[in-house]
mmCIF file of C-alpha atoms in Angstrom:
data_model
loop_
_atom_site.group_PDB
_atom_site.id
_atom_site.type_symbol
_atom_site.label_atom_id
_atom_site.label_comp_id
_atom_site.label_asym_id
_atom_site.label_seq_id
_atom_site.Cartn_x
_atom_site.Cartn_y
_atom_site.Cartn_z
ATOM 1 C CA MET A 73 116.151 84.842 -99.245
ATOM 2 C CA SER A 74 118.688 82.761 -101.153
ATOM 3 C CA ASP A 75 121.648 81.186 -99.436
ATOM 4 C CA ILE A 76 124.659 82.166 -101.543
ATOM 5 C CA THR A 77 127.273 80.912 -99.094
ATOM 6 C CA GLY A 78 130.047 79.079 -100.883
ATOM 7 C CA ASN A 79 128.688 79.751 -104.367
ATOM 8 C CA GLU A 80 131.044 80.743 -107.134
ATOM 9 C CA PRO A 81 129.873 84.026 -108.659
ATOM 10 C CA LEU A 82 128.128 83.833 -112.032
ATOM 11 C CA ILE A 83 129.369 87.348 -112.735
ATOM 12 C CA ARG A 84 132.675 88.720 -111.474
ATOM 13 C CA VAL A 85 133.584 92.375 -112.059
ATOM 14 C CA ARG A 86 137.125 93.413 -111.135
ATOM 15 C CA GLY A 87 138.808 96.801 -111.383
ATOM 16 C CA LEU A 88 136.163 98.161 -113.764
ATOM 17 C CA LEU A 89 137.019 101.500 -115.333
ATOM 18 C CA ASN A 90 134.468 103.401 -117.421
ATOM 19 C CA GLN A 91 135.298 106.790 -118.874
ATOM 20 C CA PHE A 92 133.506 109.141 -121.253
ATOM 21 C CA GLY A 93 136.152 111.526 -122.516
ATOM 22 C CA THR A 94 137.639 113.153 -119.422
ATOM 23 C CA GLN A 95 134.747 112.041 -117.189
ATOM 24 C CA THR A 96 135.328 108.925 -115.091
ATOM 25 C CA ILE A 97 132.153 107.068 -114.153
ATOM 26 C CA HIS A 98 133.660 103.940 -112.564
ATOM 27 C CA GLU A 99 137.140 103.352 -111.210
ATOM 28 C CA ASN A 100 138.391 100.175 -109.516
ATOM 29 C CA LEU A 101 134.818 98.853 -109.266
ATOM 30 C CA ASP A 102 134.476 95.277 -107.976
ATOM 31 C CA LEU A 103 131.228 93.297 -107.793
ATOM 32 C CA ASP A 104 130.071 89.667 -107.689
ATOM 33 C CA ILE A 105 126.627 88.293 -108.577
ATOM 34 C CA TYR A 106 125.807 84.819 -107.257
ATOM 35 C CA ARG A 107 123.599 82.044 -108.527
ATOM 36 C CA GLY A 108 119.998 82.298 -107.355
ATOM 37 C CA GLU A 109 120.214 85.708 -105.734
ATOM 38 C CA ILE A 110 118.325 88.923 -106.401
ATOM 39 C CA LEU A 111 120.900 91.710 -106.281
ATOM 40 C CA GLY A 112 119.555 95.256 -106.079
ATOM 41 C CA VAL A 113 121.872 97.957 -107.455
ATOM 42 C CA VAL A 114 121.296 101.490 -106.187
ATOM 43 C CA GLY A 115 123.106 104.807 -106.284
ATOM 44 C CA GLY A 116 122.640 108.504 -106.763
ATOM 45 C CA SER A 117 122.069 110.187 -110.112
ATOM 46 C CA GLY A 118 125.182 109.858 -112.257
ATOM 47 C CA SER A 119 126.626 106.963 -110.278
ATOM 48 C CA GLY A 120 126.609 104.806 -113.402
ATOM 49 C CA LYS A 121 124.040 102.120 -112.626
ATOM 50 C CA SER A 122 122.954 101.700 -116.248
ATOM 51 C CA VAL A 123 126.558 101.983 -117.473
ATOM 52 C CA LEU A 124 127.481 99.090 -115.172
ATOM 53 C CA LEU A 125 124.552 97.085 -116.516
ATOM 54 C CA ARG A 126 125.611 97.713 -120.117
ATOM 55 C CA SER A 127 129.221 96.824 -119.301
ATOM 56 C CA ILE A 128 128.202 93.459 -117.862
ATOM 57 C CA LEU A 129 125.925 92.741 -120.820
ATOM 58 C CA GLY A 130 128.747 93.518 -123.238
ATOM 59 C CA LEU A 131 126.838 96.423 -124.784
ATOM 60 C CA ARG A 132 129.647 98.737 -123.715
ATOM 61 C CA ARG A 133 133.356 97.934 -123.802
ATOM 62 C CA PRO A 134 134.868 99.123 -120.496
ATOM 63 C CA THR A 135 137.843 101.461 -120.591
ATOM 64 C CA GLY A 136 139.640 99.062 -118.263
ATOM 65 C CA GLY A 137 139.168 96.186 -115.862
ATOM 66 C CA ARG A 138 137.572 92.811 -116.405
ATOM 67 C CA VAL A 139 134.007 91.477 -116.533
ATOM 68 C CA GLU A 140 133.691 87.688 -116.342
ATOM 69 C CA VAL A 141 130.343 86.017 -116.987
ATOM 70 C CA PHE A 142 130.079 82.234 -116.468
ATOM 71 C CA GLY A 143 133.859 82.255 -116.005
ATOM 72 C CA GLU A 144 134.550 83.897 -119.373
ATOM 73 C CA ASP A 145 135.503 87.439 -120.370
ATOM 74 C CA LEU A 146 132.931 88.298 -123.048
ATOM 75 C CA GLN A 147 135.326 90.754 -124.698
ATOM 76 C CA THR A 148 137.795 87.955 -125.501
ATOM 77 C CA LEU A 149 135.288 85.510 -127.017
ATOM 78 C CA ASP A 150 134.694 85.006 -130.728
ATOM 79 C CA ASP A 151 131.269 85.920 -132.110
ATOM 80 C CA GLU A 152 129.826 82.402 -131.873
ATOM 81 C CA ALA A 153 130.938 81.791 -128.281
ATOM 82 C CA ARG A 154 129.788 85.234 -127.249
ATOM 83 C CA SER A 155 126.372 84.687 -128.835
ATOM 84 C CA GLN A 156 125.991 81.433 -126.886
ATOM 85 C CA HIS A 157 126.769 83.262 -123.642
ATOM 86 C CA GLU A 158 124.402 86.123 -124.416
ATOM 87 C CA ARG A 159 121.536 83.668 -124.946
ATOM 88 C CA ARG A 160 121.808 82.974 -121.226
ATOM 89 C CA PHE A 161 120.895 86.612 -120.484
ATOM 90 C CA GLY A 162 117.368 87.984 -120.270
ATOM 91 C CA VAL A 163 117.064 91.765 -120.309
ATOM 92 C CA LEU A 164 114.167 94.050 -119.432
ATOM 93 C CA PHE A 165 114.981 97.645 -120.317
ATOM 94 C CA GLN A 166 113.400 100.551 -118.495
ATOM 95 C CA GLN A 167 110.690 101.396 -121.034
ATOM 96 C CA GLY A 168 110.066 97.788 -122.079
ATOM 97 C CA ALA A 169 111.587 98.373 -125.555
ATOM 98 C CA LEU A 170 108.936 96.281 -127.298
ATOM 99 C CA PHE A 171 108.635 96.603 -131.067
ATOM 100 C CA SER A 172 105.547 98.760 -131.588
ATOM 101 C CA SER A 173 104.732 97.202 -134.980
ATOM 102 C CA MET A 174 104.567 93.684 -133.540
ATOM 103 C CA THR A 175 101.999 92.032 -131.307
ATOM 104 C CA VAL A 176 103.016 90.791 -127.869
ATOM 105 C CA ALA A 177 103.259 87.212 -129.166
ATOM 106 C CA GLU A 178 105.386 88.318 -132.115
ATOM 107 C CA ASN A 179 107.704 90.293 -129.808
ATOM 108 C CA ILE A 180 108.263 87.234 -127.635
ATOM 109 C CA ALA A 181 108.563 84.835 -130.590
ATOM 110 C CA LEU A 182 111.240 86.935 -132.317
ATOM 111 C CA PRO A 183 114.243 85.830 -130.202
ATOM 112 C CA LEU A 184 112.989 82.231 -130.367
ATOM 113 C CA ILE A 185 113.036 82.401 -134.160
ATOM 114 C CA GLU A 186 116.255 84.421 -134.560
ATOM 115 C CA HIS A 187 118.359 82.826 -131.810
ATOM 116 C CA GLY A 188 116.519 79.608 -130.993
ATOM 117 C CA GLY A 189 116.034 78.512 -134.600
ATOM 118 C CA LEU A 190 112.358 77.657 -134.058
ATOM 119 C CA SER A 191 109.646 77.799 -136.671
ATOM 120 C CA ARG A 192 107.173 80.637 -136.387
ATOM 121 C CA ALA A 193 104.421 78.256 -135.241
ATOM 122 C CA ASP A 194 106.582 76.677 -132.524
ATOM 123 C CA ALA A 195 107.890 80.071 -131.420
ATOM 124 C CA GLU A 196 104.403 81.526 -131.043
ATOM 125 C CA HIS A 197 103.281 78.433 -129.114
ATOM 126 C CA LEU A 198 106.156 78.948 -126.676
ATOM 127 C CA ALA A 199 105.334 82.656 -126.560
ATOM 128 C CA GLN A 200 101.889 81.785 -125.207
ATOM 129 C CA MET A 201 103.565 79.834 -122.404
ATOM 130 C CA LYS A 202 105.804 82.798 -121.510
ATOM 131 C CA ILE A 203 102.773 85.087 -121.537
ATOM 132 C CA ALA A 204 101.027 82.820 -119.028
ATOM 133 C CA LEU A 205 104.201 82.603 -116.927
ATOM 134 C CA THR A 206 104.227 86.358 -116.391
ATOM 135 C CA GLY A 207 100.559 86.564 -115.421
ATOM 136 C CA LEU A 208 99.259 88.205 -118.579
ATOM 137 C CA PRO A 209 95.885 87.073 -119.928
ATOM 138 C CA ALA A 210 96.020 84.935 -123.064
ATOM 139 C CA THR A 211 94.208 87.718 -124.957
ATOM 140 C CA ALA A 212 97.294 89.937 -124.559
ATOM 141 C CA ALA A 213 99.106 87.826 -127.168
ATOM 142 C CA GLY A 214 97.353 89.479 -130.097
ATOM 143 C CA LYS A 215 97.588 93.033 -128.782
ATOM 144 C CA TYR A 216 100.082 95.690 -129.815
ATOM 145 C CA PRO A 217 102.140 97.564 -127.173
ATOM 146 C CA SER A 218 100.049 100.709 -127.706
ATOM 147 C CA GLU A 219 96.977 98.756 -126.548
ATOM 148 C CA LEU A 220 98.540 97.728 -123.237
ATOM 149 C CA SER A 221 98.679 99.423 -119.844
ATOM 150 C CA GLY A 222 102.045 100.267 -118.309
ATOM 151 C CA GLY A 223 101.944 97.221 -116.082
ATOM 152 C CA MET A 224 101.058 94.925 -118.975
ATOM 153 C CA ILE A 225 103.921 96.334 -121.050
ATOM 154 C CA LYS A 226 106.333 95.476 -118.218
ATOM 155 C CA ARG A 227 105.018 91.923 -118.076
ATOM 156 C CA ALA A 228 105.135 91.522 -121.853
ATOM 157 C CA ALA A 229 108.738 92.756 -121.886
ATOM 158 C CA LEU A 230 109.519 90.350 -119.054
ATOM 159 C CA ALA A 231 107.984 87.487 -121.044
ATOM 160 C CA ARG A 232 110.276 88.375 -123.956
ATOM 161 C CA ALA A 233 113.267 88.522 -121.588
ATOM 162 C CA LEU A 234 112.394 84.982 -120.474
ATOM 163 C CA ALA A 235 111.938 83.674 -124.028
ATOM 164 C CA LEU A 236 115.265 81.824 -124.238
ATOM 165 C CA ASP A 237 115.158 80.465 -120.671
ATOM 166 C CA PRO A 238 118.018 82.644 -119.381
ATOM 167 C CA ASP A 239 120.193 81.957 -116.344
ATOM 168 C CA ILE A 240 120.465 85.642 -115.429
ATOM 169 C CA LEU A 241 117.731 88.263 -115.639
ATOM 170 C CA PHE A 242 118.794 91.908 -115.931
ATOM 171 C CA LEU A 243 116.128 94.441 -114.954
ATOM 172 C CA ASP A 244 116.562 98.202 -115.383
ATOM 173 C CA GLU A 245 114.108 100.111 -113.161
ATOM 174 C CA PRO A 246 111.363 97.500 -113.683
ATOM 175 C CA THR A 247 108.772 99.183 -111.439
ATOM 176 C CA ALA A 248 109.335 102.747 -112.687
ATOM 177 C CA GLY A 249 106.019 104.340 -113.651
ATOM 178 C CA LEU A 250 103.870 101.711 -111.952
ATOM 179 C CA ASP A 251 101.397 102.527 -109.194
ATOM 180 C CA PRO A 252 102.242 101.029 -105.757
ATOM 181 C CA ILE A 253 99.869 98.077 -106.165
ATOM 182 C CA GLY A 254 101.178 97.265 -109.638
ATOM 183 C CA ALA A 255 104.787 97.654 -108.470
ATOM 184 C CA ALA A 256 104.226 95.311 -105.508
ATOM 185 C CA ALA A 257 102.632 92.713 -107.788
ATOM 186 C CA PHE A 258 105.568 92.940 -110.194
ATOM 187 C CA ASP A 259 108.044 92.533 -107.319
ATOM 188 C CA GLU A 260 106.212 89.411 -106.176
ATOM 189 C CA LEU A 261 106.276 88.072 -109.741
ATOM 190 C CA ILE A 262 110.062 88.501 -109.928
ATOM 191 C CA ARG A 263 110.564 86.657 -106.649
ATOM 192 C CA THR A 264 108.211 83.857 -107.739
ATOM 193 C CA LEU A 265 110.019 83.435 -111.065
ATOM 194 C CA ARG A 266 113.402 83.429 -109.315
ATOM 195 C CA ASP A 267 112.245 80.664 -106.992
ATOM 196 C CA ALA A 268 110.501 78.637 -109.700
ATOM 197 C CA LEU A 269 113.120 78.939 -112.442
ATOM 198 C CA GLY A 270 116.305 79.232 -110.385
ATOM 199 C CA LEU A 271 117.144 82.608 -111.916
ATOM 200 C CA SER A 272 119.789 85.046 -110.794
ATOM 201 C CA VAL A 273 118.536 88.629 -110.958
ATOM 202 C CA PHE A 274 120.564 91.833 -111.430
ATOM 203 C CA LEU A 275 118.127 94.613 -110.595
ATOM 204 C CA VAL A 276 118.829 98.315 -111.069
ATOM 205 C CA THR A 277 116.267 100.267 -109.074
ATOM 206 C CA HIS A 278 115.578 103.296 -106.924
ATOM 207 C CA ASP A 279 112.407 101.750 -105.486
ATOM 208 C CA LEU A 280 112.903 101.236 -101.755
ATOM 209 C CA ASP A 281 109.849 98.980 -101.538
ATOM 210 C CA THR A 282 111.459 96.639 -104.072
ATOM 211 C CA LEU A 283 114.727 96.562 -102.131
ATOM 212 C CA TYR A 284 112.977 95.663 -98.890
ATOM 213 C CA ALA A 285 110.549 93.201 -100.458
ATOM 214 C CA ILE A 286 112.663 90.944 -102.667
ATOM 215 C CA CYS A 287 116.404 91.698 -102.714
ATOM 216 C CA ASP A 288 118.869 89.296 -101.085
ATOM 217 C CA ARG A 289 121.722 91.794 -101.283
ATOM 218 C CA ILE A 290 122.100 95.480 -102.102
ATOM 219 C CA ALA A 291 125.073 96.988 -103.961
ATOM 220 C CA VAL A 292 125.514 100.742 -103.499
ATOM 221 C CA LEU A 293 127.346 102.649 -106.245
ATOM 222 C CA SER A 294 129.123 105.692 -104.853
ATOM 223 C CA GLN A 295 132.503 107.382 -105.266
ATOM 224 C CA LYS A 296 132.897 105.658 -108.676
ATOM 225 C CA LYS A 297 132.864 102.157 -107.175
ATOM 226 C CA VAL A 298 130.722 99.706 -105.224
ATOM 227 C CA LEU A 299 130.840 101.253 -101.776
ATOM 228 C CA VAL A 300 129.212 98.218 -100.150
ATOM 229 C CA ALA A 301 127.425 95.035 -101.287
ATOM 230 C CA ASP A 302 125.660 93.151 -98.524
ATOM 231 C CA THR A 303 122.296 92.406 -96.949
ATOM 232 C CA LEU A 304 119.941 95.344 -96.634
ATOM 233 C CA GLU A 305 120.326 95.485 -92.859
ATOM 234 C CA ARG A 306 124.105 95.703 -93.092
ATOM 235 C CA VAL A 307 124.074 98.179 -95.952
ATOM 236 C CA ALA A 308 121.621 100.453 -94.138
ATOM 237 C CA ALA A 309 123.967 100.501 -91.120
ATOM 238 C CA VAL A 310 126.954 101.832 -93.122
ATOM 239 C CA ASP A 311 128.073 105.262 -91.932
ATOM 240 C CA ASP A 312 127.836 107.097 -95.237
ATOM 241 C CA PRO A 313 125.756 110.272 -95.792
ATOM 242 C CA TRP A 314 124.031 109.069 -98.980
ATOM 243 C CA ILE A 315 123.216 105.657 -97.505
ATOM 244 C CA GLN A 316 121.851 107.188 -94.318
ATOM 245 C CA ASP A 317 119.693 109.689 -96.224
ATOM 246 C CA TYR A 318 118.441 107.008 -98.617
ATOM 247 C CA PHE A 319 117.605 104.217 -96.197
ATOM 248 C CA HIS A 320 116.687 106.241 -93.120
ATOM 249 C CA GLY A 321 114.811 109.165 -94.673
ATOM 250 C CA PRO A 322 110.993 109.281 -94.691
ATOM 251 C CA ARG A 323 110.606 106.981 -97.715
ATOM 252 C CA GLY A 324 113.110 104.477 -96.365
ATOM 253 C CA ARG A 325 111.357 104.325 -93.001
ATOM 254 C CA ALA A 326 107.982 103.898 -94.737
ATOM 255 C CA ALA A 327 109.328 101.009 -96.853
ATOM 256 C CA ALA A 328 110.837 99.337 -93.780
ATOM 257 C CA ASP A 329 107.574 99.729 -91.836
ATOM 258 C CA ALA A 330 105.535 98.279 -94.720
ATOM 259 C CA THR A 331 107.859 95.284 -94.938
ATOM 260 C CA GLU A 332 107.612 94.693 -91.211
ATOM 261 C CA ARG A 333 103.803 94.834 -91.334
ATOM 262 C CA ASN A 334 103.731 92.402 -94.239
ATOM 263 C CA ARG A 335 106.053 90.022 -92.402
ATOM 264 C CA HIS A 336 103.567 89.753 -89.532
ATOM 265 C CA GLN A 337 100.497 89.537 -91.761
ATOM 266 C CA PRO A 338 98.879 86.088 -92.138
ATOM 267 C CA GLU A 339 99.822 84.439 -95.434
ATOM 268 C CA HIS A 340 96.223 84.228 -96.690
ATOM 269 C CA ASP A 341 95.739 87.981 -96.190
ATOM 270 C CA ARG A 342 98.694 89.025 -98.346
#
């Protein structure tokens, strides 16, 4: 787990208000994301996990409050400064969002050409490196998304998210639709990349195995705000009905047991 003690937050959300007409999704929401941590964001249906993600990315203008990224409020920046900040983000959307008419290599090369100013040849060379980084075989480069398995699509989308060497990786339900073995392998990949590249990771998920396996802190969205943001052990101890049902129900106990077994398993057997 990362030691975030004393770190200034890379992302600081204060007093966030998000409304859709008369419906209030977030009100007085505060949250910090620190350098080098994997932050898991959870909450019940309708708690606004994806809305929070979009607000931080600048894809949605909040109704009120302030979102600072790298010490700057994206909403106050001019287009050029904002573009420079956004290049430091890598985003993996829930369904991968790859362009179906492009090969994997072309999907990854696109941001390198459009935002990095590279030639097509240089961009596709770098794309091969990103493909290798995410554990895909080199042959995946020439394949179209329709020719890939669900797990390969996730890794290809992750390679594209890493194209511009971001500081912060945003993942929206990255293990959704994967079988348990594939999900566990993807979790391990995220942790490995965090350690190797010094990434900060903002991870929206409902996957308890992911929370137990790789997250340094958990933020729970409830009652239109962040109810608690802390280590998993401390969050799971909070006296709140949703938290207790989520972390101490059958699936939560199974995830905790699996983590405990893995912790005592010899390294070479994992």
